[in-house]
Coordinates of C-alpha atoms in Angstrom, one line a residue:
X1 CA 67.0 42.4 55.9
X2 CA 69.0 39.7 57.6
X3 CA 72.9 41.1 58.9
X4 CA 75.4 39.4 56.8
X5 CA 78.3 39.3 59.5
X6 CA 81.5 40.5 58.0
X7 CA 85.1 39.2 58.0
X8 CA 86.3 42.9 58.5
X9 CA 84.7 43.3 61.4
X10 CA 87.5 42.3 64.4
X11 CA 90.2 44.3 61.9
X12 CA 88.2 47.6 62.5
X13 CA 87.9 47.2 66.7
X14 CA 91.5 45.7 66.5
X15 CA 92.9 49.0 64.4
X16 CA 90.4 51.5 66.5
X17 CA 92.3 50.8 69.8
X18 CA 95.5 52.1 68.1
X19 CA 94.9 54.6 65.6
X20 CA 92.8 57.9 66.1
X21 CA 91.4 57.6 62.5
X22 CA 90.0 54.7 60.7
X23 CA 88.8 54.7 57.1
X24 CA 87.2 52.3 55.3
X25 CA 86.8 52.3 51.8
X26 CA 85.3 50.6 49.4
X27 CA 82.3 51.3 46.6
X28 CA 78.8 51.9 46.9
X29 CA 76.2 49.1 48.7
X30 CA 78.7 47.1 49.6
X31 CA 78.0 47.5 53.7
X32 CA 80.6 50.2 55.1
X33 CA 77.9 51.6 56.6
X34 CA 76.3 48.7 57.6
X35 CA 79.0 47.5 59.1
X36 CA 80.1 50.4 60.9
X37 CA 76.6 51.2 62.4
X38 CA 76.5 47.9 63.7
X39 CA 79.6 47.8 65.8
X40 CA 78.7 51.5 67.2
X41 CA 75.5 49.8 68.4
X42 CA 75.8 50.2 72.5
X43 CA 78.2 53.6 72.2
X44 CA 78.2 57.2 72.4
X45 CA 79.6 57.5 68.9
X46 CA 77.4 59.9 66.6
X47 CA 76.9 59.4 63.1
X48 CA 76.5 61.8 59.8
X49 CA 76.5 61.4 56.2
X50 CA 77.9 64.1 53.7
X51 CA 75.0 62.4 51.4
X52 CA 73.2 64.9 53.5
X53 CA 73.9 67.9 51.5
X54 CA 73.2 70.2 54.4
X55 CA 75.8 68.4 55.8
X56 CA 78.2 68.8 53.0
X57 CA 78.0 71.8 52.7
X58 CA 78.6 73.1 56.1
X59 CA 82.0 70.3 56.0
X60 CA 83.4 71.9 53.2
X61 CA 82.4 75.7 54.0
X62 CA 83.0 75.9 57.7
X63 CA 84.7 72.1 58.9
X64 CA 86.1 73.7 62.2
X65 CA 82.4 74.3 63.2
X66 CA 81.4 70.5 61.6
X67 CA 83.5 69.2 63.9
X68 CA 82.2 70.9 66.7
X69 CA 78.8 70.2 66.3
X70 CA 80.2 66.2 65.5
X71 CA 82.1 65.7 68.1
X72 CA 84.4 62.5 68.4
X73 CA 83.9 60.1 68.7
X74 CA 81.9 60.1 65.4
X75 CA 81.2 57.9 62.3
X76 CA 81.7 60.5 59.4
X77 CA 80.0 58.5 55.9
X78 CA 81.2 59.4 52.8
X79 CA 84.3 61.6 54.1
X80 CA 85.2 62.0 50.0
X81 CA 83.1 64.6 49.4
X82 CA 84.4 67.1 52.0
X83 CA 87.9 66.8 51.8
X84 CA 88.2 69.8 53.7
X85 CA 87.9 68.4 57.0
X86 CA 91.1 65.9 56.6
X87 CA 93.2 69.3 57.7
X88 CA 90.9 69.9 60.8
X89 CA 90.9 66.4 61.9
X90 CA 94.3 66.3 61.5
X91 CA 94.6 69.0 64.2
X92 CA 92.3 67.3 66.4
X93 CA 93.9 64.1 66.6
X94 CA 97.7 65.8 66.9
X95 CA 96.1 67.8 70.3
X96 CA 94.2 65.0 71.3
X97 CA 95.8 61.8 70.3
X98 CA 92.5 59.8 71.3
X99 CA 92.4 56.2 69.8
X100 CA 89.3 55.6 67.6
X101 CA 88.0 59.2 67.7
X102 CA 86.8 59.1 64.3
X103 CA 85.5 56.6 61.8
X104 CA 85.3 57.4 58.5
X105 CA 83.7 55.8 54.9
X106 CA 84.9 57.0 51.4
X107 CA 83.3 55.2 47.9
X108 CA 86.6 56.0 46.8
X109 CA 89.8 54.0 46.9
X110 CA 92.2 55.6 49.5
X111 CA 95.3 55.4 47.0
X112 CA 93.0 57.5 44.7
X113 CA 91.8 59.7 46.6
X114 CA 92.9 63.6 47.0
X115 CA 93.9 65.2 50.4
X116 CA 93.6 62.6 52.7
X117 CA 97.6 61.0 52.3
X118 CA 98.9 64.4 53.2
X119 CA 96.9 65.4 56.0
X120 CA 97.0 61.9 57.8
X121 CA 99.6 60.4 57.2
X122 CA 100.6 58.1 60.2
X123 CA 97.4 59.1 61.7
X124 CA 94.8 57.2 59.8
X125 CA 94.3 52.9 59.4
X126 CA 93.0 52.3 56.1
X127 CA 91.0 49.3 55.5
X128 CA 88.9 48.3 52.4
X129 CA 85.9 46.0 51.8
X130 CA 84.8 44.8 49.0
X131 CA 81.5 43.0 47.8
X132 CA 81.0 39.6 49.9
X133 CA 83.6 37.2 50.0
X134 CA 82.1 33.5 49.2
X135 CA 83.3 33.0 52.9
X136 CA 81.4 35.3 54.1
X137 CA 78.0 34.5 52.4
X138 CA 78.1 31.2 53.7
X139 CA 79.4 32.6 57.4
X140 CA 82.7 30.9 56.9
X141 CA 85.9 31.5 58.6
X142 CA 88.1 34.2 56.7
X143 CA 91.9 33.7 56.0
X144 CA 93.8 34.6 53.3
X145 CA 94.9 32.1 50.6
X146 CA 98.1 30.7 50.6
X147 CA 99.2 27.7 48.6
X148 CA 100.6 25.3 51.1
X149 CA 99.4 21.7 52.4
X150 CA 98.4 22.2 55.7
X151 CA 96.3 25.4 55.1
X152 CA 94.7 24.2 52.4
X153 CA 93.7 21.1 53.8
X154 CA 92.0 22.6 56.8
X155 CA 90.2 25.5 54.1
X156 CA 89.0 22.0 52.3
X157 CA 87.1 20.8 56.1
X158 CA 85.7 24.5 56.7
X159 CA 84.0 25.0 53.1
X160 CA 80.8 24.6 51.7
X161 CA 81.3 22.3 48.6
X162 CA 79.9 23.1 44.9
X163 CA 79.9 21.2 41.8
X164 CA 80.7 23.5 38.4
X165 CA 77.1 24.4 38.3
X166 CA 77.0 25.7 41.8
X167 CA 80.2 27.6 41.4
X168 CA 78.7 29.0 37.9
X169 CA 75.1 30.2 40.0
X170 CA 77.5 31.8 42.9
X171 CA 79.3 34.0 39.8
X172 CA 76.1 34.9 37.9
X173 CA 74.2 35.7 41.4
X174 CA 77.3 38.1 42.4
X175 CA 78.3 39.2 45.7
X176 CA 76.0 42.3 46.8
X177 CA 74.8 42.2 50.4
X178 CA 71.5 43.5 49.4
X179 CA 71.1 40.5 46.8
X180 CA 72.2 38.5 48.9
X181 CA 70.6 38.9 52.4
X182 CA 67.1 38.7 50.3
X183 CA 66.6 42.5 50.4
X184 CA 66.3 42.2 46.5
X185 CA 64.9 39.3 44.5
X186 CA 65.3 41.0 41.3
X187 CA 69.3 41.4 40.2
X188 CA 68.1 42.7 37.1
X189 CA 66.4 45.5 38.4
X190 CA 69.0 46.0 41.5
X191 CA 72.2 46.0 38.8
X192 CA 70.4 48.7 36.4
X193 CA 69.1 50.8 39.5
X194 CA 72.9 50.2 40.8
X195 CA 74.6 51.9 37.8
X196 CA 72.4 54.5 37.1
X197 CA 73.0 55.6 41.0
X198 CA 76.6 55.7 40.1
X199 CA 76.3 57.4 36.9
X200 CA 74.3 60.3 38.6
X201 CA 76.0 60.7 41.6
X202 CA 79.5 59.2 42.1
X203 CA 80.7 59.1 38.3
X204 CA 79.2 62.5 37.5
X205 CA 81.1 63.9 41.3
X206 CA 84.5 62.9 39.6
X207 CA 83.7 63.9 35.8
X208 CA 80.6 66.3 35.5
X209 CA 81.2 66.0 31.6
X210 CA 80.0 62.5 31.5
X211 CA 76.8 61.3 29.3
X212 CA 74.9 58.4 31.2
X213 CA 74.6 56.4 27.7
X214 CA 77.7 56.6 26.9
X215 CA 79.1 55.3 29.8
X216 CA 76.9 52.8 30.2
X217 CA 78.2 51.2 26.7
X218 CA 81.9 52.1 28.0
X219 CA 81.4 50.1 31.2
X220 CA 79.9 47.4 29.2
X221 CA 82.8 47.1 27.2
X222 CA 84.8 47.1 30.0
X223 CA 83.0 43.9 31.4
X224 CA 83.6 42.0 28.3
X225 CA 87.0 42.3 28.9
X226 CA 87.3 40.5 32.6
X227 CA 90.3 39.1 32.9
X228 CA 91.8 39.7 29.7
X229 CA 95.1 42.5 29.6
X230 CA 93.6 45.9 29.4
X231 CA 93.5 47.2 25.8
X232 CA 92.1 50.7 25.7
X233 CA 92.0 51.0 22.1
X234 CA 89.7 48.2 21.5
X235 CA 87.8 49.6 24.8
X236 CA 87.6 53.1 23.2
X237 CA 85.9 51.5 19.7
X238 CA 83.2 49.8 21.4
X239 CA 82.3 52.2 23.5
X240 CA 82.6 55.0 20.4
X241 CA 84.5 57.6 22.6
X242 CA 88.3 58.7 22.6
X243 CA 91.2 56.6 23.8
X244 CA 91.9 60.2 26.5
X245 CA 88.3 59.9 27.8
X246 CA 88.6 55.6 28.1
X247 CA 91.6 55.8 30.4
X248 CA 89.9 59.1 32.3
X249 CA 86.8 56.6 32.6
X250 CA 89.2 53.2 33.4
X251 CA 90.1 56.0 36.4
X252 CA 87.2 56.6 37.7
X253 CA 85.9 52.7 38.1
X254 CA 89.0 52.1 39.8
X255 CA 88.8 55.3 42.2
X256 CA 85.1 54.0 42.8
X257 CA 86.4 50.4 43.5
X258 CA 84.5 48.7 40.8
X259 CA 87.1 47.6 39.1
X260 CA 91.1 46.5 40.4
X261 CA 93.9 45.3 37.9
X262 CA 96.6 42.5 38.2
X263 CA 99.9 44.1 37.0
X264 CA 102.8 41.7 35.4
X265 CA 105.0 40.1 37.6
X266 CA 109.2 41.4 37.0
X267 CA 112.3 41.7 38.2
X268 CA 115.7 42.1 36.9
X269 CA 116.1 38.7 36.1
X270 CA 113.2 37.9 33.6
X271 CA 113.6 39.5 30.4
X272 CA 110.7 40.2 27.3
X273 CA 107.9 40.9 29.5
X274 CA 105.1 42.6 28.7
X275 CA 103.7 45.7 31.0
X276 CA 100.1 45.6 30.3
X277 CA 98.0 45.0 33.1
X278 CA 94.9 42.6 33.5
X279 CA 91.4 43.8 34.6
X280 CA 88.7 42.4 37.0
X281 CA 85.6 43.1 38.7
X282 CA 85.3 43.2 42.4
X283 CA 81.7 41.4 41.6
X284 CA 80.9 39.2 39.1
X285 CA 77.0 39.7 39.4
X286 CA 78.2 43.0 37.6
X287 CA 80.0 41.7 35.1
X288 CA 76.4 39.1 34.2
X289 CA 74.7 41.9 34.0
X290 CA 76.5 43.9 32.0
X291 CA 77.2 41.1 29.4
X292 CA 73.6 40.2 29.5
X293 CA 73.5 36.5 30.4
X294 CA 70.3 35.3 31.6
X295 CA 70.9 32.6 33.9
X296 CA 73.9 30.3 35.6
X297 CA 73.2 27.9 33.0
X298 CA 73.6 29.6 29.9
X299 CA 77.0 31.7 31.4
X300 CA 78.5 28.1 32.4
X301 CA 78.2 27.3 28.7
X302 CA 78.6 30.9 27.4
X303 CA 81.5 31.9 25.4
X304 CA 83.0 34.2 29.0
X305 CA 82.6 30.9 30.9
X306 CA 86.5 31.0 31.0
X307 CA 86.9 34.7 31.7
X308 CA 84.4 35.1 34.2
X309 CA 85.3 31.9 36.5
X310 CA 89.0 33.2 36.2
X311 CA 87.5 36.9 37.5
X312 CA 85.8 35.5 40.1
X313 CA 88.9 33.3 41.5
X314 CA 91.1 36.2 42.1
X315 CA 88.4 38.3 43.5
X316 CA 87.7 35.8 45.9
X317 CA 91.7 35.0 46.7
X318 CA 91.9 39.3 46.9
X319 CA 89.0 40.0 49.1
X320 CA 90.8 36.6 51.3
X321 CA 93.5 39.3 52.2
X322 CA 91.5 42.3 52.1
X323 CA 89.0 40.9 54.7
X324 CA 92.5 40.4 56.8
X325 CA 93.5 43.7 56.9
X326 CA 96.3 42.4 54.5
X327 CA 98.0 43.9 51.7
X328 CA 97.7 41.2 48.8
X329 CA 100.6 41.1 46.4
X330 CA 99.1 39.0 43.6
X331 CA 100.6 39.5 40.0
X332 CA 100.1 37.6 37.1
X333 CA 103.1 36.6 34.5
X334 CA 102.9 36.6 30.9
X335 CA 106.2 37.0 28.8
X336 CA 106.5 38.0 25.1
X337 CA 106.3 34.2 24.0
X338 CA 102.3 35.2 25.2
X339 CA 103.1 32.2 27.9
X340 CA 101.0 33.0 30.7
X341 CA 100.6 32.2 34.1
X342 CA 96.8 33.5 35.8
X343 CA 98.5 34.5 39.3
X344 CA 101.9 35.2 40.7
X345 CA 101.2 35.0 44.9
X346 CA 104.4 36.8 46.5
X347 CA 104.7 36.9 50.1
X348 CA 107.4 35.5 52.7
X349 CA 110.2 35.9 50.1
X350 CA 108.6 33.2 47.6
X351 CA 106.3 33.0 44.9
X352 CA 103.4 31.1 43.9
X353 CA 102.2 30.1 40.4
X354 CA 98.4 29.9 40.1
X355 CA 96.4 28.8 36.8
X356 CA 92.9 28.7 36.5
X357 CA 90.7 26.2 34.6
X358 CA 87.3 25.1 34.1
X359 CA 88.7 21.4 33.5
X360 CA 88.0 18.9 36.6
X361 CA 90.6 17.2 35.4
X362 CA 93.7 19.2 34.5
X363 CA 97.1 18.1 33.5
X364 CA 100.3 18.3 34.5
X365 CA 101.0 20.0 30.8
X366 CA 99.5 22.8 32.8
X367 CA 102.4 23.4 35.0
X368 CA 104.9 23.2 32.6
X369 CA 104.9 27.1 32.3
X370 CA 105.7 27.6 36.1
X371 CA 109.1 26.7 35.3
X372 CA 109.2 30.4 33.9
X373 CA 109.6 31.9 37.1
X374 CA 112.3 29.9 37.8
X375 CA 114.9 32.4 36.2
X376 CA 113.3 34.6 38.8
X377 CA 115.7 35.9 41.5
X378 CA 112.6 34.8 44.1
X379 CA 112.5 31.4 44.9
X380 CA 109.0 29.6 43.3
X381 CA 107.5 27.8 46.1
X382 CA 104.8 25.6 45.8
X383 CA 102.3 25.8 43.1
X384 CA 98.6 25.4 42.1
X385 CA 96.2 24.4 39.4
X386 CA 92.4 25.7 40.4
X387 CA 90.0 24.0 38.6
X388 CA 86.0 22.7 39.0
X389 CA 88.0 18.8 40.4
X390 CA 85.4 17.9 43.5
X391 CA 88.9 17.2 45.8
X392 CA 92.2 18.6 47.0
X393 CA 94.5 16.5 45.3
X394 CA 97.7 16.8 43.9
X395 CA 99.6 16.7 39.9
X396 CA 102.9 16.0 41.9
X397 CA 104.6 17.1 45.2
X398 CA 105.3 20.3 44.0
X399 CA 101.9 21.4 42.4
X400 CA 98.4 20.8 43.8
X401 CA 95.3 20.9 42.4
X402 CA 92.6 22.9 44.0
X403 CA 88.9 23.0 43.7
X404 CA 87.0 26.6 43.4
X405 CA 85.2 26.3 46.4
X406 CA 88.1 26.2 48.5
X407 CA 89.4 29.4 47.5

């Protein structure tokens, strides 16, 4: 299996030079590991993995002697399932204060998890990777989207192009390193071996009352509902379970980092908003297999073509920041009136309006609704319309119109 280079990389040696712990999170197969192993290639760091039940077991019954027998600097894998040690490496770092002493991997997402916020606070970096970014597939330079001129003309030179059927066979081939370096042929096969390694391992670690079926047909539910606002109730009815055990399950795909939401832009200034949040997939090769589609030909035409192509834009424009080290603050708007728009990009004291289309050739009808943030008490900057057009180009000085592949 070939190394698929990741954009993450330079954050991690950047961060272990200044901070005595650094975790990375993220969910299963998508290269923390990998990653990690590779740039300890040439040290003295050690490695274990609390897979190793062995392992686990001595980190959660005796951690003072773990760490003892793994001494730093060490790469610690799946650190979730011994919180324990968080206290004891806590103590190490306060007597030692050694940069980079341990690395550490969790399959769940660090705001989720329990233990760790307490114990290292102000000790630990916290990174997280996702699936493969489209930039990094095609060994691309990573930076994080923003909706100006300049930067999107130079994203425009430094991008592979794709028509709509090449951006369509991206989505339905996903983002998993191990389809994607070649290691599997067979999505199919990977996807349904994929899940039933969550449902028996990670799922069943956070909720031991789980039934496999059942959450297969929950999760499936949940996938036919990318990119629409979360409604548990309809969630709860196709999957035939309990509106209390839908949002315990929502939990759990989020902890495991399967799944992220967009929540509604406000402030004191806009009025009859709604607080529902949106919900996407971190891969959309999950999503096509979930919902069943065969091929990239029959999703581009599918009834989801719309849904999907507008999960897989703001996974790509999230995992842009993410791969950065950066905090993304990306909202979407959508007032009571049911006028939406697909992103709200805040940073720098400004925000920008982002809809997504299938259309090569969209309108400036489109923009219309970006005028809504104007009663905002942030200033709207420039906005943009994303859409299968082959060029950058522009609906007027304000508003641009961007193709997928340069996200």
């Amino acid at each position: 299996m070939n190394y698929i280079p990741r954009a993450l990389e330079k954050i991690v040696l950047q961060v272990t030079n200044e901070y005595p712990v650094v975790l990375v999170t993220g969910s299963r197969q998508v290269g923390k590991t990998t990653m990690l192993q590779k740039l300890m290639e040439g040290t003295d760091r050690s490695y274990v993995s609390l897979d190793d039940l062995n392992e686990r077991n001595l980190a959660k019954t005796d951690p003072e002697i773990f760490l003892q027998l793994h001494k730093a600097p060490v790469l610690i894998d799946e650190v979730q399932y011994a919180p324990e040690l968080f206290s004891y490496i806590k103590l190490h770092v306060d007597k030692h204060h050694t940069p980079g002493d341990f690395w550490l991997t969790s399959s769940q997402v660090f705001k989720l998890m329990k233990g760790v916020q307490e114990s290292l606070a102000g000790r630990v970096a916290v990174l997280s990777l996702t699936s493969l970014s489209q930039r990094e597939i095609f060994r691309e330079e990573t930076a994080p989207f923003v909706v100006d001129l300049q930067s999107l003309s130079a994203r425009s030179k430094a991008r592979t192009k794709a028509d709509t059927r090449g951006i369509f066979e991206r989505i339905f081939k996903g983002s998993m390193p191990a389809i994607i370096s070649g290691q599997y042929s067979n999505s199919q096969i990977f996807y349904s071996s994929y899940l039933s390694t969550y449902v028996e391992r990670d799922v069943k670690e956070l909720s031991d009352a789980i039934n496999s079926l059942k959450f297969l047909h929950f999760i499936t539910a949940v996938a036919a509902r990318c990119g629409q606002m979360l409604n548990v109730a309809d969630i709860a009815r196709d999957a035939d379970i309990n509106q209390t055990q839908t949002k315990s399950w929502l939990g759990i795909l989020e902890t495991l980092g399967i799944i992220f939401y967009l929540h509604p832009y406000s402030n004191n200034m806009l009025k009859r908003l709604v607080k529902t949040p949106k919900l996407y997939f971190y891969d959309t090769g999950l999503v096509c297999y979930l919902t069943k589609w065969s091929n990239a030909e029959t999703l581009e035409s599918g009834a989801m073509n719309g849904a999907i192509l507008e999960n897989y834009v703001v996974s790509e424009i999230m995992k842009s920041y993410l791969n950065c080290g950066k905090e993304p603050y990306m909202y979407y708007f959508r007032n009571k009136d049911a006028k939406e728009i697909d992103i709200v990009l805040e940073h720098d004291g400004v925000l920008n309006p982002i809809e997504i289309k299938k259309s090569s050739n969209p309108s400036s009808e489109l923009t219309k609704v970006f005028e809504l943030l104007n009663k905002s008490s942030t200033p709207t900057s420039k906005g943009a319309v994303v859409c299968m057009k082959p060029k950058l180009s522009a609906i007027d000085q304000d508003n641009f119109i961007v193709p997928v592949w340069i996200i």
